[in-house]
Coordinates of N, CA and C in Angstrom, one line a residue:
X306 N 17.8 -12.9 -14.3 CA 17.1 -12.6 -15.9 C 15.1 -12.3 -15.4
X307 N 14.7 -12.1 -15.7 CA 13.3 -12.0 -15.6 C 12.4 -13.9 -16.5
X308 N 11.6 -14.1 -15.9 CA 11.1 -15.6 -16.9 C 9.2 -15.0 -16.6
X309 N 9.5 -14.0 -15.2 CA 7.3 -14.0 -15.0 C 7.9 -12.5 -15.5
X310 N 6.5 -11.7 -15.9 CA 5.5 -10.4 -15.1 C 5.7 -10.5 -13.8
X311 N 5.6 -11.0 -13.8 CA 5.4 -10.8 -11.4 C 6.5 -11.0 -10.7
X312 N 7.1 -11.0 -12.1 CA 8.8 -10.9 -11.3 C 9.8 -9.5 -11.5
X313 N 8.6 -8.9 -12.3 CA 8.5 -7.6 -12.3 C 8.4 -6.8 -11.8
X314 N 8.7 -5.8 -10.6 CA 8.7 -5.1 -10.0 C 9.1 -3.6 -9.8
X315 N 8.7 -2.2 -9.3 CA 8.8 -1.1 -8.9 C 10.3 -0.5 -8.7
X316 N 10.9 -0.6 -9.5 CA 12.5 -0.3 -8.4 C 12.6 1.5 -7.6
X317 N 11.5 1.9 -8.0 CA 11.6 3.2 -7.3 C 10.6 3.8 -7.4
X318 N 10.0 5.1 -6.3 CA 9.1 5.3 -6.1 C 8.0 6.4 -7.3
X319 N 9.6 6.9 -8.4 CA 9.3 6.9 -9.7 C 8.6 6.4 -11.0
X320 N 8.5 5.3 -10.3 CA 7.8 4.1 -11.7 C 6.8 4.0 -11.0
X321 N 6.8 4.0 -9.4 CA 5.0 3.5 -8.2 C 4.3 4.1 -9.0
X322 N 5.2 5.8 -9.2 CA 4.0 7.2 -9.4 C 3.5 6.4 -11.2
X323 N 4.5 6.5 -11.5 CA 3.6 6.1 -12.4 C 2.9 4.8 -13.4
X324 N 3.7 3.7 -12.2 CA 2.1 2.7 -12.5 C 1.2 3.4 -11.9
X325 N 1.1 3.7 -11.0 CA -0.4 4.5 -10.1 C -1.6 5.3 -11.0
X326 N -0.6 6.1 -11.5 CA -1.2 6.4 -12.7 C -1.5 6.2 -13.9
X327 N -1.1 5.1 -13.9 CA -1.9 3.7 -15.0 C -2.9 3.4 -14.8
X328 N -2.9 2.9 -13.2 CA -3.6 1.8 -12.4 C -4.6 2.4 -12.5
X329 N -4.5 4.1 -12.2 CA -5.9 4.6 -11.6 C -7.3 5.0 -12.9
X330 N -6.3 4.9 -14.2 CA -6.7 5.7 -15.8 C -7.0 7.1 -15.9
X331 N -6.3 7.9 -15.1 CA -5.7 8.9 -15.1 C -5.2 10.0 -15.7
X332 N -5.1 10.6 -16.4 CA -3.9 11.3 -16.8 C -2.9 12.4 -16.3
X333 N -2.1 12.4 -16.2 CA -0.3 12.8 -15.3 C -1.4 14.0 -15.3
X334 N -1.7 15.1 -15.8 CA -2.6 16.4 -15.9 C -3.4 16.8 -14.7
X335 N -4.5 15.3 -14.7 CA -5.6 15.2 -14.1 C -5.1 15.4 -12.8
X336 N -4.1 14.1 -12.3 CA -3.4 13.3 -11.1 C -3.2 14.8 -10.7
X337 N -1.7 14.7 -11.6 CA -1.2 16.5 -10.7 C -2.1 17.6 -10.1
X338 N -3.2 18.0 -10.9 CA -4.5 18.8 -10.8 C -5.4 18.3 -9.0
X339 N -5.1 16.8 -9.1 CA -6.0 16.5 -7.9 C -5.4 17.0 -6.4
X340 N -3.6 16.5 -7.4 CA -2.6 16.7 -5.8 C -1.8 18.2 -5.5
X341 N -2.2 19.4 -6.7 CA -2.3 20.4 -6.5 C -0.7 20.6 -6.4
X342 N -0.1 19.6 -8.0 CA 1.1 19.7 -8.2 C 0.6 20.3 -10.0
X343 N 1.8 20.8 -10.6 CA 1.5 21.0 -12.1 C 2.0 20.2 -13.1
X344 N 1.1 19.7 -14.1 CA 1.6 18.5 -14.9 C 3.5 18.4 -14.9
X345 N 4.0 19.3 -15.6 CA 5.3 19.1 -15.5 C 6.4 19.0 -14.1
X346 N 5.4 19.2 -12.9 CA 6.6 18.9 -12.1 C 6.4 17.1 -12.1
X347 N 4.8 16.6 -12.3 CA 4.9 15.6 -11.8 C 5.5 14.7 -12.9
X348 N 5.4 15.1 -14.2 CA 6.2 14.8 -15.2 C 7.9 14.5 -14.8
X349 N 8.1 15.4 -14.5 CA 9.4 15.6 -14.2 C 10.3 14.5 -12.9
X350 N 9.5 14.8 -11.7 CA 9.6 13.3 -10.7 C 10.2 11.8 -11.3
X351 N 8.7 11.7 -12.4 CA 8.3 10.2 -12.6 C 9.8 10.5 -13.7
X352 N 10.1 11.5 -14.8 CA 11.4 11.2 -15.6 C 12.6 10.9 -14.9
X353 N 12.8 11.3 -13.4 CA 13.9 11.4 -12.1 C 14.6 12.9 -12.3
X354 N 14.0 13.6 -13.5 CA 14.2 14.9 -13.2 C 14.3 15.7 -12.0
X355 N 13.2 16.2 -11.0 CA 13.2 16.4 -10.1 C 12.6 15.7 -9.0
X356 N 13.0 15.6 -7.8 CA 13.7 14.3 -6.4 C 11.8 13.8 -6.3
X357 N 11.9 12.8 -5.6 CA 10.1 12.4 -5.1 C 10.0 12.9 -3.6
X358 N 9.7 14.6 -3.2 CA 9.6 14.4 -1.9 C 8.5 13.8 -0.4
X359 N 9.1 14.0 0.5 CA 8.1 13.9 1.1 C 6.1 13.8 1.2
X360 N 6.8 15.5 0.9 CA 5.5 16.3 1.1 C 4.8 15.7 -0.9
X361 N 5.1 15.4 -1.7 CA 4.7 14.3 -2.6 C 3.7 13.5 -2.4
X362 N 5.1 12.3 -1.6 CA 4.6 11.3 -0.8 C 3.3 11.3 -0.4
X363 N 3.4 12.1 0.4 CA 2.3 12.4 1.6 C 0.3 12.6 1.2
X364 N 0.7 13.5 -0.4 CA -0.2 13.9 -0.7 C -0.9 13.0 -1.6
X365 N 0.1 12.2 -2.6 CA -0.5 11.1 -2.6 C -1.5 9.8 -1.7
X366 N -0.8 9.6 -0.6 CA -1.0 9.0 0.2 C -2.7 9.2 1.0
X367 N -2.8 10.7 0.8 CA -4.0 11.2 1.7 C -5.3 11.2 0.3
X368 N -4.5 11.4 -1.4 CA -5.0 11.7 -2.5 C -5.4 10.2 -2.4
X369 N -5.4 9.3 -2.5 CA -5.5 7.5 -1.8 C -6.6 7.8 -1.5
X370 N -6.6 7.5 0.3 CA -7.4 7.9 1.3 C -8.7 8.2 1.0
X371 N -9.3 9.2 0.2 CA -10.0 10.3 0.5 C -10.7 9.3 -1.1
X372 N -9.7 8.5 -2.3 CA -10.1 8.0 -3.6 C -11.4 6.8 -2.6
X373 N -10.6 6.6 -1.3 CA -11.0 4.9 -1.3 C -12.0 5.3 -0.7
X374 N -12.4 6.0 0.4 CA -13.4 6.6 0.8 C -14.3 6.8 0.0
X375 N -14.4 7.5 -0.9 CA -15.3 8.1 -2.2 C -16.1 6.5 -2.7
X376 N -14.7 5.2 -2.7 CA -15.1 4.4 -3.4 C -16.4 4.0 -2.5
X377 N -15.9 3.8 -1.1 CA -16.4 2.9 -0.6 C -18.0 3.4 -0.2
X378 N -18.5 4.3 -0.4 CA -19.6 5.6 -0.6 C -20.4 4.9 -1.0
X379 N -19.6 4.8 -2.4 CA -20.4 4.9 -3.9 C -21.0 2.9 -4.2

């Protein structure tokens, strides 16, 4: 059983995706648009109805790298 919040960790890429979107403080539809996917698809991945593909993983990493570069500039 969990004793501390720190003991709770994401168990899947779908959970990580949801946490990432919340951490970025962005709406799912905005995040989907940034990645070039539909909001329905992103919601479907988060809810486990669609697979978390390698392509999605790569697009997220590229998005985060670009976001990091923008933050370093400004």
